[in-house]
Amino acid sequence: MRVRAWQDILDEVTGDDSDAESWRAVAGRRREGVGEDLVLGHPSRGVFFLKTYAKNPYEIRGVGTRVARKVDDGIEPLLPTRESTGRFAVQNPPADDEHAKTMAKRVQETVRVHGDAPTTPDDLFTDLMEALDSPAFGPMEFDPGERPDALDGFADEFEEAERLLDAELDDLVEEDEVGRGFQ
């Protein structure tokens, strides 16, 4: 298992042309210590476990690793379904001004079409993410105040990753002296 910076994990998630809307996520606070846990899962891309914290209001730091090469029957129930109410998306910025204008026109047209026709919140979200060329989006279970049970399930399923990532994140927190307030 290779622990990497959390941004490297997100780069891997966004760097592939796999079915963008098949991603699912679970996120919430860590069991112990500062920060949050995030699990991203895709049927053919696997499962990624990340731990992050805010070094200050402008900088997120963290670590992550791939814990499974695919979503199997043991992992499937821990991930949210399409019927889940929460949504997430990972975005890449536009490459240049022309790309930004093209994306803006697509978003404008998407909103116009959904304003003129019957739609559902999920359909609007999906169409907007496609207009923005989002490389990863889908249902998410997230609770900022409580830790979702699914996160405990992932931590139990991948005990070694949980222990290793916690230790790595705790080292970052200590190195940044975050326990003393924002830097």
Tab-separated table of N, CA, C and O in Angstrom, residues 1 39 46-49 65-69 75 154 158 161-162 165:
chain	number	residue	atom	x	y	z
A	1	MET	N	0.843	-1.168	0.000
A	1	MET	CA	0.000	0.000	0.000
A	1	MET	C	0.896	1.240	0.000
A	1	MET	O	1.788	1.358	0.829
A	39	VAL	N	-13.923	8.704	1.478
A	39	VAL	CA	-13.767	7.495	0.688
A	39	VAL	C	-14.435	7.745	-0.654
A	39	VAL	O	-15.585	8.187	-0.714
A	46	GLY	N	-11.884	1.379	-8.477
A	46	GLY	CA	-11.495	0.977	-7.144
A	46	GLY	C	-11.975	1.924	-6.066
A	46	GLY	O	-12.861	2.752	-6.280
A	47	VAL	N	-11.357	1.781	-4.890
A	47	VAL	CA	-11.737	2.560	-3.719
A	47	VAL	C	-10.505	3.282	-3.196
A	47	VAL	O	-9.437	2.679	-3.031
A	48	PHE	N	-10.665	4.574	-2.935
A	48	PHE	CA	-9.592	5.420	-2.429
A	48	PHE	C	-10.004	5.960	-1.066
A	48	PHE	O	-11.134	6.409	-0.889
A	49	PHE	N	-9.075	5.905	-0.118
A	49	PHE	CA	-9.311	6.331	1.255
A	49	PHE	C	-8.416	7.539	1.505
A	49	PHE	O	-7.195	7.448	1.334
A	65	THR	N	-4.677	6.713	-0.048
A	65	THR	CA	-4.190	5.529	-0.723
A	65	THR	C	-5.355	4.809	-1.389
A	65	THR	O	-6.510	5.013	-1.020
A	66	ARG	N	-5.030	3.982	-2.355
A	66	ARG	CA	-6.037	3.105	-2.964
A	66	ARG	C	-6.099	1.860	-2.091
A	66	ARG	O	-5.085	1.219	-1.838
A	67	VAL	N	-7.302	1.512	-1.631
A	67	VAL	CA	-7.453	0.359	-0.748
A	67	VAL	C	-8.061	-0.845	-1.451
A	67	VAL	O	-8.023	-1.952	-0.921
A	68	ALA	N	-8.653	-0.633	-2.631
A	68	ALA	CA	-9.230	-1.748	-3.390
A	68	ALA	C	-9.192	-1.401	-4.874
A	68	ALA	O	-9.352	-0.254	-5.256
A	69	ARG	N	-8.960	-2.401	-5.708
A	69	ARG	CA	-8.890	-2.188	-7.157
A	69	ARG	C	-10.261	-2.134	-7.822
A	69	ARG	O	-10.392	-1.657	-8.930
A	75	ILE	N	-17.784	-4.342	-0.265
A	75	ILE	CA	-17.648	-2.882	-0.191
A	75	ILE	C	-18.921	-2.172	-0.657
A	75	ILE	O	-19.284	-1.119	-0.128
A	154	PHE	N	-15.692	1.181	6.525
A	154	PHE	CA	-14.464	1.201	5.725
A	154	PHE	C	-13.228	1.089	6.616
A	154	PHE	O	-12.275	0.385	6.281
A	158	PHE	N	-10.673	-1.951	6.172
A	158	PHE	CA	-9.294	-1.662	5.766
A	158	PHE	C	-8.508	-1.144	6.971
A	158	PHE	O	-7.999	-0.025	6.979
A	161	ALA	N	-4.890	0.217	6.430
A	161	ALA	CA	-4.901	1.543	5.787
A	161	ALA	C	-5.335	2.605	6.782
A	161	ALA	O	-4.748	3.690	6.833
A	162	GLU	N	-6.349	2.307	7.575
A	162	GLU	CA	-6.843	3.250	8.586
A	162	GLU	C	-5.712	3.622	9.548
A	162	GLU	O	-5.472	4.797	9.820
A	165	LEU	N	-2.794	5.556	7.549
A	165	LEU	CA	-3.198	6.916	7.170
A	165	LEU	C	-3.365	7.815	8.387
A	165	LEU	O	-2.985	8.993	8.355
